């Protein structure tokens, strides 16, 4: 994943409202479960802080709806024991061994390792 994709993906995530929270979950789908958990818990913590200092009732309501979406995901994560779904990481020696194939299929990126 390039840095540009990562930056645009991050700006698309958030807790502004329910729709933004659902979009965040869609963007995170397929990523490592630990990464998903860390991003979602960070958003919940940040949202709670924003709720403490926000005075606009409409914004407060929208953020609460977003937090509820994230809390449902977190409840599912805990109930199903999803922490065990972590991706297995390949040893560096294995990745280095496949560099020749990556070059052959023109997939090799010099800065990857």
N, C-alpha and C. Protein backbone atom coordinates (compact mmCIF):
# COMPACT_ATOMS: atom_id res chain seq x y z
N UNK A 1 0.85 -1.17 0.00
CA UNK A 1 0.00 0.00 0.00
C UNK A 1 0.89 1.23 0.00
N UNK A 2 0.60 2.14 -0.89
CA UNK A 2 1.42 3.34 -0.97
C UNK A 2 1.03 4.33 0.12
N UNK A 3 1.93 5.27 0.36
CA UNK A 3 1.67 6.27 1.40
C UNK A 3 0.46 7.12 1.05
N UNK A 4 0.27 7.44 -0.22
CA UNK A 4 -0.86 8.26 -0.65
C UNK A 4 -2.17 7.55 -0.36
N UNK A 5 -2.26 6.26 -0.68
CA UNK A 5 -3.47 5.50 -0.39
C UNK A 5 -3.74 5.48 1.10
N UNK A 6 -2.70 5.29 1.88
CA UNK A 6 -2.85 5.24 3.32
C UNK A 6 -3.37 6.57 3.87
N UNK A 7 -2.83 7.69 3.38
CA UNK A 7 -3.27 9.00 3.86
C UNK A 7 -4.72 9.28 3.50
N UNK A 8 -5.12 8.95 2.26
CA UNK A 8 -6.51 9.19 1.86
C UNK A 8 -7.45 8.26 2.61
N UNK A 9 -6.98 7.05 2.89
CA UNK A 9 -7.78 6.10 3.65
C UNK A 9 -7.99 6.63 5.07
N UNK A 10 -6.94 7.16 5.67
CA UNK A 10 -7.05 7.67 7.03
C UNK A 10 -7.98 8.87 7.10
N UNK A 11 -7.95 9.74 6.09
CA UNK A 11 -8.81 10.91 6.12
C UNK A 11 -10.27 10.52 5.91
N UNK A 12 -10.50 9.34 5.34
CA UNK A 12 -11.87 8.87 5.13
C UNK A 12 -12.45 8.23 6.39
N UNK A 13 -11.62 8.00 7.38
CA UNK A 13 -12.09 7.39 8.62
C UNK A 13 -12.45 8.46 9.64
N UNK A 14 -13.33 8.09 10.56
CA UNK A 14 -13.66 9.04 11.61
C UNK A 14 -14.88 8.65 12.41
N UNK A 15 -15.30 9.58 13.26
CA UNK A 15 -16.44 9.35 14.14
C UNK A 15 -17.40 10.53 14.12
N UNK A 16 -17.42 11.27 13.02
CA UNK A 16 -18.27 12.45 12.88
C UNK A 16 -19.75 12.11 13.03
N UNK A 17 -20.15 10.98 12.43
CA UNK A 17 -21.54 10.54 12.50
C UNK A 17 -21.60 9.04 12.23
N UNK A 18 -22.80 8.50 12.27
CA UNK A 18 -22.98 7.05 12.09
C UNK A 18 -22.45 6.59 10.73
N UNK A 19 -22.73 7.36 9.68
CA UNK A 19 -22.28 6.97 8.34
C UNK A 19 -20.76 6.93 8.25
N UNK A 20 -20.10 7.91 8.87
CA UNK A 20 -18.63 7.95 8.85
C UNK A 20 -18.07 6.75 9.62
N UNK A 21 -18.70 6.39 10.72
CA UNK A 21 -18.25 5.24 11.50
C UNK A 21 -18.41 3.95 10.68
N UNK A 22 -19.54 3.82 9.99
CA UNK A 22 -19.76 2.64 9.15
C UNK A 22 -18.76 2.59 8.01
N UNK A 23 -18.46 3.74 7.42
CA UNK A 23 -17.45 3.80 6.35
C UNK A 23 -16.07 3.41 6.90
N UNK A 24 -15.77 3.83 8.11
CA UNK A 24 -14.51 3.46 8.75
C UNK A 24 -14.40 1.95 8.89
N UNK A 25 -15.49 1.31 9.33
CA UNK A 25 -15.48 -0.14 9.47
C UNK A 25 -15.29 -0.83 8.12
N UNK A 26 -15.90 -0.28 7.07
CA UNK A 26 -15.72 -0.85 5.72
C UNK A 26 -14.26 -0.73 5.27
N UNK A 27 -13.65 0.43 5.54
CA UNK A 27 -12.25 0.63 5.15
C UNK A 27 -11.31 -0.30 5.92
N UNK A 28 -11.65 -0.58 7.16
CA UNK A 28 -10.79 -1.43 7.98
C UNK A 28 -10.97 -2.91 7.67
N UNK A 29 -12.10 -3.28 7.09
CA UNK A 29 -12.37 -4.68 6.79
C UNK A 29 -11.26 -5.25 5.91
N UNK A 30 -10.77 -6.41 6.32
CA UNK A 30 -9.69 -7.05 5.57
C UNK A 30 -8.31 -6.74 6.11
N UNK A 31 -8.23 -5.74 6.98
CA UNK A 31 -6.94 -5.43 7.61
C UNK A 31 -6.74 -6.37 8.79
N UNK A 32 -5.53 -6.43 9.31
CA UNK A 32 -5.23 -7.24 10.48
C UNK A 32 -6.18 -6.88 11.62
N UNK A 33 -6.71 -7.87 12.31
CA UNK A 33 -7.71 -7.63 13.35
C UNK A 33 -7.14 -6.78 14.49
N UNK A 34 -5.86 -6.91 14.79
CA UNK A 34 -5.26 -6.08 15.83
C UNK A 34 -5.25 -4.62 15.41
N UNK A 35 -4.96 -4.37 14.15
CA UNK A 35 -4.98 -3.00 13.63
C UNK A 35 -6.39 -2.44 13.72
N UNK A 36 -7.39 -3.24 13.29
CA UNK A 36 -8.77 -2.79 13.37
C UNK A 36 -9.14 -2.42 14.81
N UNK A 37 -8.81 -3.30 15.74
CA UNK A 37 -9.13 -3.07 17.15
C UNK A 37 -8.47 -1.79 17.66
N UNK A 38 -7.21 -1.61 17.35
CA UNK A 38 -6.50 -0.42 17.83
C UNK A 38 -7.07 0.87 17.25
N UNK A 39 -7.41 0.86 15.97
CA UNK A 39 -7.99 2.06 15.35
C UNK A 39 -9.34 2.37 15.97
N UNK A 40 -10.18 1.35 16.11
CA UNK A 40 -11.53 1.57 16.63
C UNK A 40 -11.50 2.02 18.08
N UNK A 41 -10.67 1.40 18.91
CA UNK A 41 -10.61 1.85 20.30
C UNK A 41 -10.05 3.27 20.40
N UNK A 42 -9.13 3.62 19.52
CA UNK A 42 -8.61 5.00 19.52
C UNK A 42 -9.72 5.98 19.15
N UNK A 43 -10.53 5.64 18.16
CA UNK A 43 -11.64 6.52 17.78
C UNK A 43 -12.65 6.66 18.92
N UNK A 44 -12.93 5.58 19.62
CA UNK A 44 -13.87 5.64 20.74
C UNK A 44 -13.32 6.55 21.83
N UNK A 45 -12.04 6.42 22.16
CA UNK A 45 -11.44 7.29 23.18
C UNK A 45 -11.47 8.75 22.75
N UNK A 46 -11.12 9.01 21.50
CA UNK A 46 -11.13 10.39 21.00
C UNK A 46 -12.54 10.95 20.98
N UNK A 47 -13.50 10.13 20.57
CA UNK A 47 -14.89 10.58 20.51
C UNK A 47 -15.39 10.93 21.91
N UNK A 48 -15.05 10.13 22.89
CA UNK A 48 -15.48 10.43 24.27
C UNK A 48 -14.91 11.77 24.73
N UNK A 49 -13.68 12.04 24.37
CA UNK A 49 -13.07 13.33 24.74
C UNK A 49 -13.78 14.47 24.01
N UNK A 50 -14.07 14.29 22.74
CA UNK A 50 -14.77 15.33 21.98
C UNK A 50 -16.15 15.57 22.58
N UNK A 51 -16.82 14.51 23.02
CA UNK A 51 -18.14 14.67 23.64
C UNK A 51 -18.07 15.51 24.91
N UNK A 52 -16.97 15.39 25.64
CA UNK A 52 -16.82 16.17 26.87
C UNK A 52 -16.73 17.67 26.60
N UNK A 53 -16.15 18.05 25.47
CA UNK A 53 -15.91 19.47 25.23
C UNK A 53 -16.86 20.10 24.21
N UNK A 54 -17.69 19.28 23.56
CA UNK A 54 -18.61 19.80 22.54
C UNK A 54 -19.90 20.27 23.20
N UNK A 55 -20.40 21.40 22.71
CA UNK A 55 -21.63 21.96 23.26
C UNK A 55 -22.81 21.85 22.29
N UNK A 56 -22.54 21.67 21.02
CA UNK A 56 -23.58 21.57 20.01
C UNK A 56 -24.30 20.22 20.16
N UNK A 57 -25.58 20.28 20.53
CA UNK A 57 -26.35 19.07 20.80
C UNK A 57 -26.47 18.16 19.57
N UNK A 58 -26.58 18.75 18.39
CA UNK A 58 -26.69 17.95 17.17
C UNK A 58 -25.40 17.16 16.93
N UNK A 59 -24.25 17.81 17.11
CA UNK A 59 -22.97 17.12 16.95
C UNK A 59 -22.81 16.02 17.99
N UNK A 60 -23.23 16.32 19.21
CA UNK A 60 -23.13 15.33 20.29
C UNK A 60 -23.92 14.08 19.93
N UNK A 61 -25.14 14.28 19.44
CA UNK A 61 -26.00 13.15 19.08
C UNK A 61 -25.37 12.31 17.96
N UNK A 62 -24.82 12.98 16.95
CA UNK A 62 -24.21 12.26 15.82
C UNK A 62 -22.98 11.47 16.28
N UNK A 63 -22.18 12.07 17.13
CA UNK A 63 -20.98 11.38 17.62
C UNK A 63 -21.38 10.18 18.48
N UNK A 64 -22.42 10.34 19.29
CA UNK A 64 -22.89 9.22 20.11
C UNK A 64 -23.35 8.05 19.24
N UNK A 65 -24.00 8.36 18.12
CA UNK A 65 -24.42 7.30 17.19
C UNK A 65 -23.20 6.59 16.60
N UNK A 66 -22.17 7.36 16.28
CA UNK A 66 -20.94 6.76 15.74
C UNK A 66 -20.27 5.87 16.78
N UNK A 67 -20.22 6.34 18.01
CA UNK A 67 -19.61 5.56 19.09
C UNK A 67 -20.39 4.26 19.29
N UNK A 68 -21.70 4.32 19.15
CA UNK A 68 -22.52 3.11 19.27
C UNK A 68 -22.16 2.09 18.19
N UNK A 69 -21.93 2.55 16.97
CA UNK A 69 -21.50 1.66 15.88
C UNK A 69 -20.19 0.98 16.26
N UNK A 70 -19.24 1.77 16.76
CA UNK A 70 -17.95 1.21 17.15
C UNK A 70 -18.09 0.26 18.34
N UNK A 71 -18.95 0.61 19.30
CA UNK A 71 -19.14 -0.25 20.47
C UNK A 71 -19.75 -1.59 20.07
N UNK A 72 -20.65 -1.59 19.09
CA UNK A 72 -21.21 -2.85 18.60
C UNK A 72 -20.11 -3.72 18.00
N UNK A 73 -19.20 -3.09 17.24
CA UNK A 73 -18.09 -3.83 16.66
C UNK A 73 -17.21 -4.40 17.77
N UNK A 74 -16.92 -3.60 18.78
CA UNK A 74 -16.08 -4.04 19.89
C UNK A 74 -16.74 -5.18 20.67
N UNK A 75 -18.06 -5.10 20.87
CA UNK A 75 -18.78 -6.18 21.54
C UNK A 75 -18.66 -7.48 20.75
N UNK A 76 -18.83 -7.39 19.43
CA UNK A 76 -18.70 -8.56 18.56
C UNK A 76 -17.27 -9.12 18.62
N UNK A 77 -16.30 -8.23 18.63
CA UNK A 77 -14.89 -8.61 18.72
C UNK A 77 -14.64 -9.44 19.99
N UNK A 78 -15.20 -8.98 21.10
CA UNK A 78 -14.98 -9.66 22.38
C UNK A 78 -15.77 -10.97 22.46
N UNK A 79 -17.04 -10.94 22.03
CA UNK A 79 -17.89 -12.14 22.11
C UNK A 79 -17.34 -13.28 21.28
N UNK A 80 -16.85 -12.97 20.10
CA UNK A 80 -16.37 -14.01 19.18
C UNK A 80 -14.89 -14.32 19.33
N UNK A 81 -14.24 -13.67 20.28
CA UNK A 81 -12.81 -13.93 20.49
C UNK A 81 -11.99 -13.64 19.25
N UNK A 82 -12.30 -12.55 18.57
CA UNK A 82 -11.68 -12.25 17.28
C UNK A 82 -10.20 -11.90 17.39
N UNK A 83 -9.69 -11.70 18.60
CA UNK A 83 -8.27 -11.38 18.73
C UNK A 83 -7.40 -12.53 18.22
N UNK A 84 -7.99 -13.71 18.12
CA UNK A 84 -7.25 -14.89 17.64
C UNK A 84 -7.15 -14.92 16.12
N UNK A 85 -7.79 -13.95 15.45
CA UNK A 85 -7.80 -13.92 13.99
C UNK A 85 -6.61 -13.17 13.39
N UNK A 86 -5.61 -12.87 14.19
CA UNK A 86 -4.46 -12.12 13.68
C UNK A 86 -3.86 -12.81 12.47
N UNK A 87 -3.40 -11.99 11.53
CA UNK A 87 -2.70 -12.54 10.37
C UNK A 87 -1.36 -13.09 10.83
N UNK A 88 -0.99 -14.21 10.27
CA UNK A 88 0.32 -14.77 10.56
C UNK A 88 1.34 -13.98 9.73
N UNK A 89 2.38 -13.54 10.37
CA UNK A 89 3.40 -12.77 9.67
C UNK A 89 4.50 -13.70 9.20
N UNK A 90 4.98 -13.44 7.99
CA UNK A 90 6.05 -14.25 7.42
C UNK A 90 7.40 -13.81 7.97
N UNK A 91 8.27 -14.77 8.20
CA UNK A 91 9.63 -14.40 8.62
C UNK A 91 10.33 -13.63 7.49
N UNK A 92 11.19 -12.72 7.86
CA UNK A 92 11.91 -11.91 6.88
C UNK A 92 12.69 -12.77 5.90
N UNK A 93 13.23 -13.88 6.38
CA UNK A 93 13.99 -14.76 5.48
C UNK A 93 13.11 -15.32 4.37
N UNK A 94 11.86 -15.60 4.67
CA UNK A 94 10.92 -16.10 3.65
C UNK A 94 10.65 -15.03 2.61
N UNK A 95 10.41 -13.82 3.07
CA UNK A 95 10.14 -12.71 2.15
C UNK A 95 11.35 -12.47 1.25
N UNK A 96 12.53 -12.47 1.84
CA UNK A 96 13.75 -12.27 1.05
C UNK A 96 13.93 -13.38 0.02
N UNK A 97 13.53 -14.60 0.37
CA UNK A 97 13.67 -15.73 -0.56
C UNK A 97 12.79 -15.56 -1.79
N UNK A 98 11.70 -14.84 -1.67
CA UNK A 98 10.77 -14.66 -2.79
C UNK A 98 11.04 -13.40 -3.61
N UNK A 99 12.10 -12.69 -3.31
CA UNK A 99 12.42 -11.48 -4.07
C UNK A 99 12.65 -11.78 -5.55
N UNK A 100 13.27 -12.90 -5.86
CA UNK A 100 13.53 -13.26 -7.26
C UNK A 100 12.21 -13.41 -8.02
N UNK A 101 11.25 -14.08 -7.42
CA UNK A 101 9.94 -14.24 -8.05
C UNK A 101 9.25 -12.88 -8.22
N UNK A 102 9.35 -12.05 -7.21
CA UNK A 102 8.73 -10.73 -7.29
C UNK A 102 9.33 -9.92 -8.43
N UNK A 103 10.63 -10.03 -8.61
CA UNK A 103 11.28 -9.33 -9.74
C UNK A 103 10.80 -9.91 -11.07
N UNK A 104 10.72 -11.23 -11.15
CA UNK A 104 10.30 -11.89 -12.38
C UNK A 104 8.89 -11.44 -12.80
N UNK A 105 7.99 -11.33 -11.84
CA UNK A 105 6.61 -10.93 -12.14
C UNK A 105 6.39 -9.41 -12.04
N UNK A 106 7.50 -8.69 -11.95
CA UNK A 106 7.49 -7.22 -11.90
C UNK A 106 6.63 -6.69 -10.75
N UNK A 107 6.73 -7.35 -9.62
CA UNK A 107 6.02 -6.93 -8.41
C UNK A 107 6.97 -6.38 -7.36
N UNK A 108 8.24 -6.49 -7.62
CA UNK A 108 9.24 -6.11 -6.62
C UNK A 108 9.28 -4.60 -6.43
N UNK A 109 9.29 -4.19 -5.18
CA UNK A 109 9.45 -2.77 -4.84
C UNK A 109 10.72 -2.65 -4.02
N UNK A 110 11.65 -1.85 -4.49
CA UNK A 110 12.96 -1.72 -3.87
C UNK A 110 12.88 -1.32 -2.40
N UNK A 111 11.94 -0.47 -2.05
CA UNK A 111 11.84 0.05 -0.67
C UNK A 111 10.95 -0.80 0.22
N UNK A 112 10.51 -1.96 -0.25
CA UNK A 112 9.59 -2.79 0.51
C UNK A 112 10.20 -3.28 1.82
N UNK A 113 11.44 -3.72 1.78
CA UNK A 113 12.07 -4.26 2.99
C UNK A 113 12.89 -3.24 3.70
